[in-house]
């Protein structure tokens, strides 16, 4: 081997290594940058962040969660990075994670001027997180069913034995929904509901999306899913309808799962972070998310919505404190694990 | 020389082993995490599932892979190289892509998806992914059997009996290594069982990490996998390594005995084509059908073009660094200039067999401090992950190549006064350049397909294509996902085919 070849090889390697190292550095960049960790599905969140980049000139560097496989857990990355934060903003796809981050001291308070019109139930009073663009937990029902179920208690009714399906309650919005029921009903009644549901032969699916597909295919009569899963299947022309459950006065109401945005304590780019939070909490963002495939319900009044959705002020909402739901969620994890494996 | 090689080892240990040790120590600190975890029936049930799945995958790949390796490596079957390359494809792409492909195929053909879910589906997908390991090792180690022994066998017996009584017993250590590798890889695999709804132990650690937000429990849950990896690595080091790391003989093309299939060649060819159709053509075909026309690929490139380029860049840099470290580690292990050198090879193999996520969690907890932002807040952390996980590959390839260089060559140069660096530059590296290139190609392919390390460690905005696909899978359109999967497969298979062609050309020319 000639010495010249060796030197060329080493130079190429060193230059590539420097480029490689430099390519991941954000702290020293001169142009404005904001680092956001995102748990909302990438297909829906990325276009919003791209629009923010275009409109503000602030470069967005994002880490996305893998909602279905649960292998990354950007929330865990945030907890791991608590003493050395890399992110400025966290866009959670439900407020429970935001509450847990508040309890763990990862988030910082910020009351965005754009959040004034958002109902109080959907935001932390001290500004540690603010909700926007929500999903409702609805029943997706196969159109071939004559008498539609209108309450989640249908899961325990004998006429639906073996005809219902629910996503694995260890993950996602289903966990939050079960935790909300434990908070709303109390442990005993919620436990009785869960046992009755199991006795009634409920099937488990890997995700809400799979549940919705099972119902659309006629394998099951109904399932509790997120409103976006139901709207998606309706837009695809599949034979399903969407029911907002428990809307009668003596019933618990529909559990609403808003997105939540929060500022990270010790964020490296606080100014840009606030701009992004304001942007996400704007009516324009809610409008875009309502008309995107995720079909999320705006929390601001007077935001236009697609025909498949119902305005938030016309839905009877399950009145729960999301902080309590978050605490309950952690508490019932072993219970849910047992419930799944039994 | 000793100082230089010791530095290489120290860097590797610091990057790979120290974070794992720190993580394990941390896991033993808390009060009742470990007793509560292992006192649970659920834990043991998951462990049983894992062992069942890993054992079935090992047995199935073993039973299929060895005959495949013999047919493709020892007989005069037509289109052997084509088939070898075809069977290699599932190993080259992230395993979940094969699961997605089969799921698409079931949906398109109207077959019930539950046939694919659970143990049978996970077993089938993992067999197709890991089948190339016993197949390849069988093929390679068939060349280490001295032809005289087989000729002696052929004097008194037929080929099948000679293979059974002479050839296979002689390559038994390599076959056991293949079984060991498949068992460990299947044990640590989580994406396929998770996708196909089969609860295995590898998922437990991720559940603790992602659902319960419990780092201590996640680490504790990883301990059995660490112990399994350590135990089997020790066994490999004790009983197998000396017999397979440095082959005593490697038959050249002209001396290698090949079995003539005669009239059976067409029936074997048909069987081979059926297997290739099941394991490769059908899943890839379903992805191609799902992806649709050229517009989908253009859209896929628009959506993930930057991630694709980044994948290539990471693979280039990562493979170069891994080859550098692997080469000198292989050299160190061959020459053993000091006692500690004996430990480096089993340690690297141990890291290779550890699930990537365990390494990822260890690296995060170790490097995530304000004073080490130069590593953690940059792509260096990803490079460290690759180094920890994949150096064993480049080290083993380098070791096998270096063992072919007669020591007399180096000694002659030494006699003329050439220093160690001069001997390396002018003698050892030129003589082993093809092995170095092979190590580089293998490392780059493994980095290209990696998801477990990258997904945990990539800095914001710097994801790779496998990670991009994984994050787009939630609610992404099936057409887009299928076209991205095809782009991913092409990104790995095309460079692999070029490298394959080049090595074949070089082999023929030599």
PDB file of C-alpha atoms in Angstrom, chain B residues 135-287:
ATOM      1  CA  UNK B 135     -27.173 -21.722   5.460  1.00  0.00           C
ATOM      2  CA  UNK B 136     -24.210 -19.369   5.061  1.00  0.00           C
ATOM      3  CA  UNK B 137     -22.137 -20.850   7.875  1.00  0.00           C
ATOM      4  CA  UNK B 138     -22.705 -24.344   6.469  1.00  0.00           C
ATOM      5  CA  UNK B 139     -21.620 -23.173   3.023  1.00  0.00           C
ATOM      6  CA  UNK B 140     -18.524 -21.407   4.295  1.00  0.00           C
ATOM      7  CA  UNK B 141     -17.394 -24.152   6.635  1.00  0.00           C
ATOM      8  CA  UNK B 142     -17.891 -26.877   4.035  1.00  0.00           C
ATOM      9  CA  UNK B 143     -14.730 -25.376   2.538  1.00  0.00           C
ATOM     10  CA  UNK B 144     -12.811 -26.016   5.771  1.00  0.00           C
ATOM     11  CA  UNK B 145     -13.208 -29.790   5.451  1.00  0.00           C
ATOM     12  CA  UNK B 146     -10.075 -31.246   3.938  1.00  0.00           C
ATOM     13  CA  UNK B 147     -11.004 -32.892   0.574  1.00  0.00           C
ATOM     14  CA  UNK B 148      -8.837 -35.924   1.392  1.00  0.00           C
ATOM     15  CA  UNK B 149     -11.146 -36.860   4.242  1.00  0.00           C
ATOM     16  CA  UNK B 150     -14.208 -36.709   2.016  1.00  0.00           C
ATOM     17  CA  UNK B 151     -12.413 -38.643  -0.728  1.00  0.00           C
ATOM     18  CA  UNK B 152     -11.597 -41.365   1.805  1.00  0.00           C
ATOM     19  CA  UNK B 153     -15.252 -41.472   2.817  1.00  0.00           C
ATOM     20  CA  UNK B 154     -16.388 -41.655  -0.797  1.00  0.00           C
ATOM     21  CA  UNK B 155     -14.241 -44.767  -1.340  1.00  0.00           C
ATOM     22  CA  UNK B 156     -16.529 -46.749   0.948  1.00  0.00           C
ATOM     23  CA  UNK B 157     -19.818 -44.833   1.027  1.00  0.00           C
ATOM     24  CA  UNK B 158     -22.287 -42.760  -0.943  1.00  0.00           C
ATOM     25  CA  UNK B 159     -22.344 -38.965  -0.770  1.00  0.00           C
ATOM     26  CA  UNK B 160     -25.261 -38.760   1.687  1.00  0.00           C
ATOM     27  CA  UNK B 161     -23.498 -41.139   4.079  1.00  0.00           C
ATOM     28  CA  UNK B 162     -20.183 -39.311   3.651  1.00  0.00           C
ATOM     29  CA  UNK B 163     -21.886 -36.020   4.411  1.00  0.00           C
ATOM     30  CA  UNK B 164     -23.592 -37.516   7.445  1.00  0.00           C
ATOM     31  CA  UNK B 165     -20.573 -39.363   8.871  1.00  0.00           C
ATOM     32  CA  UNK B 166     -17.630 -37.219   7.741  1.00  0.00           C
ATOM     33  CA  UNK B 167     -18.457 -33.720   6.554  1.00  0.00           C
ATOM     34  CA  UNK B 168     -21.163 -32.605   8.973  1.00  0.00           C
ATOM     35  CA  UNK B 169     -19.392 -33.894  12.111  1.00  0.00           C
ATOM     36  CA  UNK B 170     -16.295 -31.957  11.033  1.00  0.00           C
ATOM     37  CA  UNK B 171     -18.223 -28.687  10.749  1.00  0.00           C
ATOM     38  CA  UNK B 172     -20.328 -29.328  13.855  1.00  0.00           C
ATOM     39  CA  UNK B 173     -18.789 -26.407  15.798  1.00  0.00           C
ATOM     40  CA  UNK B 174     -19.801 -23.981  13.030  1.00  0.00           C
ATOM     41  CA  UNK B 175     -23.317 -25.419  12.987  1.00  0.00           C
ATOM     42  CA  UNK B 176     -23.560 -25.052  16.747  1.00  0.00           C
ATOM     43  CA  UNK B 177     -22.381 -21.464  16.421  1.00  0.00           C
ATOM     44  CA  UNK B 178     -25.132 -20.842  13.865  1.00  0.00           C
ATOM     45  CA  UNK B 179     -27.699 -22.361  16.228  1.00  0.00           C
ATOM     46  CA  UNK B 180     -26.393 -20.253  19.087  1.00  0.00           C
ATOM     47  CA  UNK B 181     -26.547 -17.050  17.049  1.00  0.00           C
ATOM     48  CA  UNK B 182     -30.048 -17.765  15.793  1.00  0.00           C
ATOM     49  CA  UNK B 183     -31.237 -18.614  19.315  1.00  0.00           C
ATOM     50  CA  UNK B 184     -29.863 -15.392  20.793  1.00  0.00           C
ATOM     51  CA  UNK B 185     -31.082 -13.190  17.954  1.00  0.00           C
ATOM     52  CA  UNK B 186     -34.564 -14.728  18.115  1.00  0.00           C
ATOM     53  CA  UNK B 187     -34.585 -14.379  21.896  1.00  0.00           C
ATOM     54  CA  UNK B 188     -33.822 -10.651  21.708  1.00  0.00           C
ATOM     55  CA  UNK B 189     -36.093  -9.916  18.739  1.00  0.00           C
ATOM     56  CA  UNK B 190     -39.099  -7.846  19.700  1.00  0.00           C
ATOM     57  CA  UNK B 191     -40.420  -6.072  16.608  1.00  0.00           C
ATOM     58  CA  UNK B 192     -41.862  -9.158  14.888  1.00  0.00           C
ATOM     59  CA  UNK B 193     -43.497 -10.807  17.952  1.00  0.00           C
ATOM     60  CA  UNK B 194     -44.883  -7.416  18.947  1.00  0.00           C
ATOM     61  CA  UNK B 195     -46.265  -6.765  15.471  1.00  0.00           C
ATOM     62  CA  UNK B 196     -47.804 -10.240  15.351  1.00  0.00           C
ATOM     63  CA  UNK B 197     -49.119 -10.153  18.911  1.00  0.00           C
ATOM     64  CA  UNK B 198     -47.036 -12.832  20.549  1.00  0.00           C
ATOM     65  CA  UNK B 199     -45.988 -11.804  24.044  1.00  0.00           C
ATOM     66  CA  UNK B 200     -42.328 -12.587  24.573  1.00  0.00           C
ATOM     67  CA  UNK B 201     -39.841 -11.630  27.222  1.00  0.00           C
ATOM     68  CA  UNK B 202     -37.970  -9.130  25.041  1.00  0.00           C
ATOM     69  CA  UNK B 203     -41.154  -7.067  25.010  1.00  0.00           C
ATOM     70  CA  UNK B 204     -41.167  -7.002  28.826  1.00  0.00           C
ATOM     71  CA  UNK B 205     -38.171  -4.698  28.979  1.00  0.00           C
ATOM     72  CA  UNK B 206     -39.760  -2.373  26.422  1.00  0.00           C
ATOM     73  CA  UNK B 207     -43.065  -2.436  28.260  1.00  0.00           C
ATOM     74  CA  UNK B 208     -41.311  -1.479  31.468  1.00  0.00           C
ATOM     75  CA  UNK B 209     -39.517   1.222  29.528  1.00  0.00           C
ATOM     76  CA  UNK B 210     -42.370   2.569  27.408  1.00  0.00           C
ATOM     77  CA  UNK B 211     -45.573   1.827  29.280  1.00  0.00           C
ATOM     78  CA  UNK B 212     -44.533   1.953  32.920  1.00  0.00           C
ATOM     79  CA  UNK B 213     -41.797   4.571  32.582  1.00  0.00           C
ATOM     80  CA  UNK B 214     -39.751   2.527  35.016  1.00  0.00           C
ATOM     81  CA  UNK B 215     -36.064   2.614  34.080  1.00  0.00           C
ATOM     82  CA  UNK B 216     -34.943   0.416  36.962  1.00  0.00           C
ATOM     83  CA  UNK B 217     -37.521  -2.249  36.133  1.00  0.00           C
ATOM     84  CA  UNK B 218     -36.665  -1.990  32.434  1.00  0.00           C
ATOM     85  CA  UNK B 219     -33.039  -2.615  33.247  1.00  0.00           C
ATOM     86  CA  UNK B 220     -33.914  -5.414  35.631  1.00  0.00           C
ATOM     87  CA  UNK B 221     -36.090  -6.960  32.945  1.00  0.00           C
ATOM     88  CA  UNK B 222     -33.122  -6.900  30.585  1.00  0.00           C
ATOM     89  CA  UNK B 223     -30.970  -8.899  33.015  1.00  0.00           C
ATOM     90  CA  UNK B 224     -32.149 -12.380  31.922  1.00  0.00           C
ATOM     91  CA  UNK B 225     -31.380 -11.482  28.319  1.00  0.00           C
ATOM     92  CA  UNK B 226     -27.963 -10.217  29.402  1.00  0.00           C
ATOM     93  CA  UNK B 227     -27.392 -13.428  31.376  1.00  0.00           C
ATOM     94  CA  UNK B 228     -28.491 -15.599  28.455  1.00  0.00           C
ATOM     95  CA  UNK B 229     -26.150 -13.726  26.141  1.00  0.00           C
ATOM     96  CA  UNK B 230     -23.294 -13.986  28.664  1.00  0.00           C
ATOM     97  CA  UNK B 231     -23.858 -17.688  29.292  1.00  0.00           C
ATOM     98  CA  UNK B 232     -23.976 -18.652  25.647  1.00  0.00           C
ATOM     99  CA  UNK B 233     -21.034 -16.393  24.838  1.00  0.00           C
ATOM    100  CA  UNK B 234     -18.983 -18.148  27.493  1.00  0.00           C
ATOM    101  CA  UNK B 235     -20.036 -21.515  26.057  1.00  0.00           C
ATOM    102  CA  UNK B 236     -19.098 -20.400  22.556  1.00  0.00           C
ATOM    103  CA  UNK B 237     -15.757 -19.113  23.762  1.00  0.00           C
ATOM    104  CA  UNK B 238     -15.030 -22.244  25.756  1.00  0.00           C
ATOM    105  CA  UNK B 239     -16.075 -24.928  23.282  1.00  0.00           C
ATOM    106  CA  UNK B 240     -16.374 -23.481  19.792  1.00  0.00           C
ATOM    107  CA  UNK B 241     -14.272 -20.411  19.150  1.00  0.00           C
ATOM    108  CA  UNK B 242     -10.892 -22.096  18.820  1.00  0.00           C
ATOM    109  CA  UNK B 243     -12.307 -24.530  16.275  1.00  0.00           C
ATOM    110  CA  UNK B 244     -14.032 -22.028  14.030  1.00  0.00           C
ATOM    111  CA  UNK B 245     -12.537 -18.550  14.382  1.00  0.00           C
ATOM    112  CA  UNK B 246      -9.353 -19.547  12.604  1.00  0.00           C
ATOM    113  CA  UNK B 247      -9.990 -22.329  10.060  1.00  0.00           C
ATOM    114  CA  UNK B 248      -6.983 -24.651   9.640  1.00  0.00           C
ATOM    115  CA  UNK B 249      -7.774 -25.369   6.019  1.00  0.00           C
ATOM    116  CA  UNK B 250      -9.820 -23.580   3.372  1.00  0.00           C
ATOM    117  CA  UNK B 251     -10.361 -25.573   0.178  1.00  0.00           C
ATOM    118  CA  UNK B 252      -9.704 -23.656  -3.024  1.00  0.00           C
ATOM    119  CA  UNK B 253     -12.043 -23.925  -5.990  1.00  0.00           C
ATOM    120  CA  UNK B 254      -9.952 -26.541  -7.803  1.00  0.00           C
ATOM    121  CA  UNK B 255      -9.629 -28.899  -4.817  1.00  0.00           C
ATOM    122  CA  UNK B 256     -13.148 -28.505  -3.414  1.00  0.00           C
ATOM    123  CA  UNK B 257     -15.253 -31.644  -3.942  1.00  0.00           C
ATOM    124  CA  UNK B 258     -18.647 -30.909  -5.398  1.00  0.00           C
ATOM    125  CA  UNK B 259     -21.584 -33.332  -5.441  1.00  0.00           C
ATOM    126  CA  UNK B 260     -23.063 -34.043  -8.858  1.00  0.00           C
ATOM    127  CA  UNK B 261     -26.840 -34.058  -8.604  1.00  0.00           C
ATOM    128  CA  UNK B 262     -27.356 -35.655 -11.997  1.00  0.00           C
ATOM    129  CA  UNK B 263     -31.012 -36.292 -12.794  1.00  0.00           C
ATOM    130  CA  UNK B 264     -32.075 -34.982  -9.374  1.00  0.00           C
ATOM    131  CA  UNK B 265     -30.879 -31.473 -10.126  1.00  0.00           C
ATOM    132  CA  UNK B 266     -34.219 -30.384 -11.632  1.00  0.00           C
ATOM    133  CA  UNK B 267     -36.302 -31.625  -8.730  1.00  0.00           C
ATOM    134  CA  UNK B 268     -33.890 -29.966  -6.291  1.00  0.00           C
ATOM    135  CA  UNK B 269     -34.044 -26.814  -8.384  1.00  0.00           C
ATOM    136  CA  UNK B 270     -37.845 -26.867  -8.249  1.00  0.00           C
ATOM    137  CA  UNK B 271     -37.797 -27.315  -4.474  1.00  0.00           C
ATOM    138  CA  UNK B 272     -35.312 -24.455  -4.157  1.00  0.00           C
ATOM    139  CA  UNK B 273     -37.472 -22.213  -6.335  1.00  0.00           C
ATOM    140  CA  UNK B 274     -40.518 -23.009  -4.167  1.00  0.00           C
ATOM    141  CA  UNK B 275     -38.642 -22.132  -0.997  1.00  0.00           C
ATOM    142  CA  UNK B 276     -37.356 -18.906  -2.546  1.00  0.00           C
ATOM    143  CA  UNK B 277     -40.896 -18.048  -3.645  1.00  0.00           C
ATOM    144  CA  UNK B 278     -42.259 -18.599  -0.130  1.00  0.00           C
ATOM    145  CA  UNK B 279     -39.527 -16.859   1.824  1.00  0.00           C
ATOM    146  CA  UNK B 280     -38.630 -14.049  -0.558  1.00  0.00           C
ATOM    147  CA  UNK B 281     -40.723 -13.574  -3.684  1.00  0.00           C
ATOM    148  CA  UNK B 282     -44.146 -13.667  -2.052  1.00  0.00           C
ATOM    149  CA  UNK B 283     -43.532 -11.055   0.674  1.00  0.00           C
ATOM    150  CA  UNK B 284     -41.631  -8.734  -1.653  1.00  0.00           C
ATOM    151  CA  UNK B 285     -44.214  -9.278  -4.381  1.00  0.00           C
ATOM    152  CA  UNK B 286     -47.004  -8.297  -2.016  1.00  0.00           C
ATOM    153  CA  UNK B 287     -45.150  -5.096  -1.108  1.00  0.00           C
TER     154      UNK B 287
END
